[in-house]
Backbone as a ProteinNet text record, in pm:
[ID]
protein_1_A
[PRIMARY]
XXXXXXXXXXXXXXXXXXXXXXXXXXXXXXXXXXXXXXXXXXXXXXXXXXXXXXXXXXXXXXXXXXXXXXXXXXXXXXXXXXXX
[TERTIARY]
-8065.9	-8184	-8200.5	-8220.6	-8240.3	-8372.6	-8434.6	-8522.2	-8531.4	-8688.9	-8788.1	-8845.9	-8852.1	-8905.6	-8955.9	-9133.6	-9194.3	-9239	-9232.5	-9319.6	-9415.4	-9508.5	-9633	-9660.5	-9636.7	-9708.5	-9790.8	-9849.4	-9957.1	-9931	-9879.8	-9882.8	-10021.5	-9998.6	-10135.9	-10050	-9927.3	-9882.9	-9731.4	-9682.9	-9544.3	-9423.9	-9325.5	-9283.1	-9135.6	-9056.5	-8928.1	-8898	-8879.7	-8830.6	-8683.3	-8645.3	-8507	-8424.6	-8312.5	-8281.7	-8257.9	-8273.3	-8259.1	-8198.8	-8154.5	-8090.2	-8222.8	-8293.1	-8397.3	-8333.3	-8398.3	-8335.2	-8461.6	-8532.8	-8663.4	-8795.1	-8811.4	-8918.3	-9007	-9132.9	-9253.2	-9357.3	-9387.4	-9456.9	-9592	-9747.8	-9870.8	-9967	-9997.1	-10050.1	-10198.8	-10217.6	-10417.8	-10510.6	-10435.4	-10493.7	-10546.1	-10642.8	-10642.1	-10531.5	-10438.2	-10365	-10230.7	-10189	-10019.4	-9935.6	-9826.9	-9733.8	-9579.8	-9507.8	-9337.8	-9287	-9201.9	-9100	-8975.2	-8905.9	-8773	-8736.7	-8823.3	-8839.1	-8846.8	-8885.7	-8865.2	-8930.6	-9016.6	-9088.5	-9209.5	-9351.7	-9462.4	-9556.9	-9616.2	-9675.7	-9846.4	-9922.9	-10017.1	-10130.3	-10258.5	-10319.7	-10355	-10296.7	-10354.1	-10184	-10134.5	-10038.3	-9922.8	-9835	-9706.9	-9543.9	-9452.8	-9301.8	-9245.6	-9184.6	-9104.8	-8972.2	-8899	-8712.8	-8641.1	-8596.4	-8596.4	-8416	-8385.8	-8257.2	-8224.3	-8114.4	-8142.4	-8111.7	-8106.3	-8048.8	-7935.6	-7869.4	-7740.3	-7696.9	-7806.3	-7784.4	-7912.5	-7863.3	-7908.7	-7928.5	-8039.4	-8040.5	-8028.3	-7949.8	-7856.6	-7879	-7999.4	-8114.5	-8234.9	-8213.8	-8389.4	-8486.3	-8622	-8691.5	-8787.7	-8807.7	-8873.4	-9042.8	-9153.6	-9288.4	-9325.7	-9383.2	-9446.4	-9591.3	-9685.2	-9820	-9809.1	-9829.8	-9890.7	-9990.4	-10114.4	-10251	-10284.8	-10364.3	-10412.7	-10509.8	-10558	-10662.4	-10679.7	-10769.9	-10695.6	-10612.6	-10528.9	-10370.6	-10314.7	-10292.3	-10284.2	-10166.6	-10056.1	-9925.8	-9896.6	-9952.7	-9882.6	-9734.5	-9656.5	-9553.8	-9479.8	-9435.9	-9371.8	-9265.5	-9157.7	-9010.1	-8987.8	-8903.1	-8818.6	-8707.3	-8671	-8554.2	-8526	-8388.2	-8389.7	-8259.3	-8235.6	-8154.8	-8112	-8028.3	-7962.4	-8002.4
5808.9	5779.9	5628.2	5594.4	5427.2	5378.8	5263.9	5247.5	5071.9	5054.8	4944.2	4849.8	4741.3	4670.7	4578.8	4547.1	4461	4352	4222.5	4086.5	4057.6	4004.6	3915.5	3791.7	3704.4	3536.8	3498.9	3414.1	3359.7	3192.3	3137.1	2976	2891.8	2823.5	2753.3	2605.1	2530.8	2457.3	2469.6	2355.2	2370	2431.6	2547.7	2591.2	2672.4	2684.9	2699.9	2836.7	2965.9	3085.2	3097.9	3066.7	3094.6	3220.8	3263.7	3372.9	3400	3519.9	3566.8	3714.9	3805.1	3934.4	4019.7	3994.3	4041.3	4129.6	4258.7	4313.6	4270.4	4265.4	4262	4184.9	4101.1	3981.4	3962.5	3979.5	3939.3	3846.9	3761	3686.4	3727.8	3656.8	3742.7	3592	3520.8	3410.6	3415.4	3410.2	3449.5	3322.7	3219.9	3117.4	3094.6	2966	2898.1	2817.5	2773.4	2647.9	2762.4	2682.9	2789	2751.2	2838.2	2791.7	2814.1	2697.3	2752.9	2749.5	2846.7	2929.8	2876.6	2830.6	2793.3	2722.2	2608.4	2488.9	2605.7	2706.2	2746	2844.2	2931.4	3036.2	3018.8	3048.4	3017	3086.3	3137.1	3198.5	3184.4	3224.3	3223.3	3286.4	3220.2	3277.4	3425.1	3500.5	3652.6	3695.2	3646.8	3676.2	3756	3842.4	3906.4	3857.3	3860.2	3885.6	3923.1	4065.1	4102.9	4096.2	4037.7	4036.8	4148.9	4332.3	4408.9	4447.4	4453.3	4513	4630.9	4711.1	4879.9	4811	4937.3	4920.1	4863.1	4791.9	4782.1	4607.9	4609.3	4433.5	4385.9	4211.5	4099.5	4007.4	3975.8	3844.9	3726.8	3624.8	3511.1	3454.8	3394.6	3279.4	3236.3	3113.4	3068.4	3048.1	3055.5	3067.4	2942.3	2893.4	2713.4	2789.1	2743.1	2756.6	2654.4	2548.8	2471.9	2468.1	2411.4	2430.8	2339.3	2357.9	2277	2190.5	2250.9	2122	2137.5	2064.6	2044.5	2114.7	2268.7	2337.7	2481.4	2547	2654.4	2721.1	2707.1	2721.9	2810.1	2974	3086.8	3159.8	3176.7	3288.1	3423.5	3505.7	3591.5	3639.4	3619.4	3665.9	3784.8	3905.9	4032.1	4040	4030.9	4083.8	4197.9	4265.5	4436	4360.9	4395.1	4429.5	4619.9	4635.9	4780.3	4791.2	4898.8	4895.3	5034.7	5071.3	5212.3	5245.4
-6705.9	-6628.7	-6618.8	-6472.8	-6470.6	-6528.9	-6515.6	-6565.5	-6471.8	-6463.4	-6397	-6435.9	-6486	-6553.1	-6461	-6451.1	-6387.6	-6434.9	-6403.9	-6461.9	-6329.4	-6352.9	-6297	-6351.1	-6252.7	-6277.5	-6215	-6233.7	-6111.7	-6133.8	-6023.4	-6023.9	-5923.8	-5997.4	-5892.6	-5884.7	-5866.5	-5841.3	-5790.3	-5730.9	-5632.6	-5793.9	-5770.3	-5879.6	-5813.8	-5878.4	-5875.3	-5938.5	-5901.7	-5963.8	-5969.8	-6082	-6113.7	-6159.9	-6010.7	-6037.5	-6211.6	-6248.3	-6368.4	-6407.7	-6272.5	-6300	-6224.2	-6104.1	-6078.1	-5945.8	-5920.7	-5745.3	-5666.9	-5737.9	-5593.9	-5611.2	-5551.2	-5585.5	-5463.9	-5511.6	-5391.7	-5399.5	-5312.6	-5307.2	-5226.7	-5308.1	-5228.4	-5238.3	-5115.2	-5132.1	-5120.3	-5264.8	-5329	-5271.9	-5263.1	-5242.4	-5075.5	-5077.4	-4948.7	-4838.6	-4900.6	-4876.1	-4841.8	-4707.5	-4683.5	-4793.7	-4836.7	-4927.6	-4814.5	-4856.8	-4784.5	-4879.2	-4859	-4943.3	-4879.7	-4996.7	-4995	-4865.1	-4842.7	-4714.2	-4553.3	-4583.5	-4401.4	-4428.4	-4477.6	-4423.7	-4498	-4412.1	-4449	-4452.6	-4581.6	-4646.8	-4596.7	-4482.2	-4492.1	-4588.1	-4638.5	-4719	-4677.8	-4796.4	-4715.4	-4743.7	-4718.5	-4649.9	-4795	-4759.2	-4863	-4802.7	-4879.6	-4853.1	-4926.5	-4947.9	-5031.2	-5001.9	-5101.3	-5079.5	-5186.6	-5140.8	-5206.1	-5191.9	-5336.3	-5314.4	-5405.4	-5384.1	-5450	-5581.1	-5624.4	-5742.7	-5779.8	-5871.5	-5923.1	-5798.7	-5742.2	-5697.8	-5744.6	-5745.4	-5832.5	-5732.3	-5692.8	-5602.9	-5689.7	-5608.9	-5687.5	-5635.1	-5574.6	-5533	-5574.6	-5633.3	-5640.6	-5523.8	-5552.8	-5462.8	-5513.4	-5444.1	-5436	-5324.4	-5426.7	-5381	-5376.5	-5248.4	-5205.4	-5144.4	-5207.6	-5164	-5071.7	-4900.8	-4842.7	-4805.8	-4883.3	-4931.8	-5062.8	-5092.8	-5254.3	-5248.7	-5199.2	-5205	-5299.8	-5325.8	-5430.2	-5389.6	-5453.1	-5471.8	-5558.4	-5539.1	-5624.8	-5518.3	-5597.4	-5566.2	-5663.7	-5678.8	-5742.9	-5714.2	-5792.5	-5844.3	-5908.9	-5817.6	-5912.1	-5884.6	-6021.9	-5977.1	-6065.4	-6019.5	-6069.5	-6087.2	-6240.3	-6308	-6314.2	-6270.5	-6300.3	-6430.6	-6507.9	-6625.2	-6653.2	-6677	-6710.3	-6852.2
[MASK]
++++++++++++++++++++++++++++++++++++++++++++++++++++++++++++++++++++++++++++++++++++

């Protein structure tokens, strides 16, 4: 039987997620201020992106969070690890 393992962060400043053995990672921007993700896609407040892969793949990219103003500034963070 496989098995799911979830983490949650919450950053309130510009921050760097370093791949670590994760399939599926989402970003949910809590804050006021747009954030871009990895210099080209932009996170309006409100706004989600999930990057999901099945099981048994590993995304092998960091993901770079940039606050575009100095306003409250909140990203939640969930990635899935899955494990046999």
């Amino acid at each position: 039987m496989s098995k799911a393992n979830y983490t949650q962060q919450k950053i309130t400043s510009n921050y760097t997620v370093i791949h670590d053995g994760f399939s599926c990672i989402s970003f949910t921007n809590k804050g006021d201020s747009e954030v871009l993700l990895n210099g080209t896609y932009i996170l309006s407040p409100g706004e989600s992106i999930t990057f999901n892969e099945d099981k048994g793949i590993i995304i092998n990219n960091d993901f770079n969070v940039t606050f575009r103003e100095d306003l409250n500034n909140e990203v939640i963070i969930i990635k899935c690890y899955y494990h046999d």
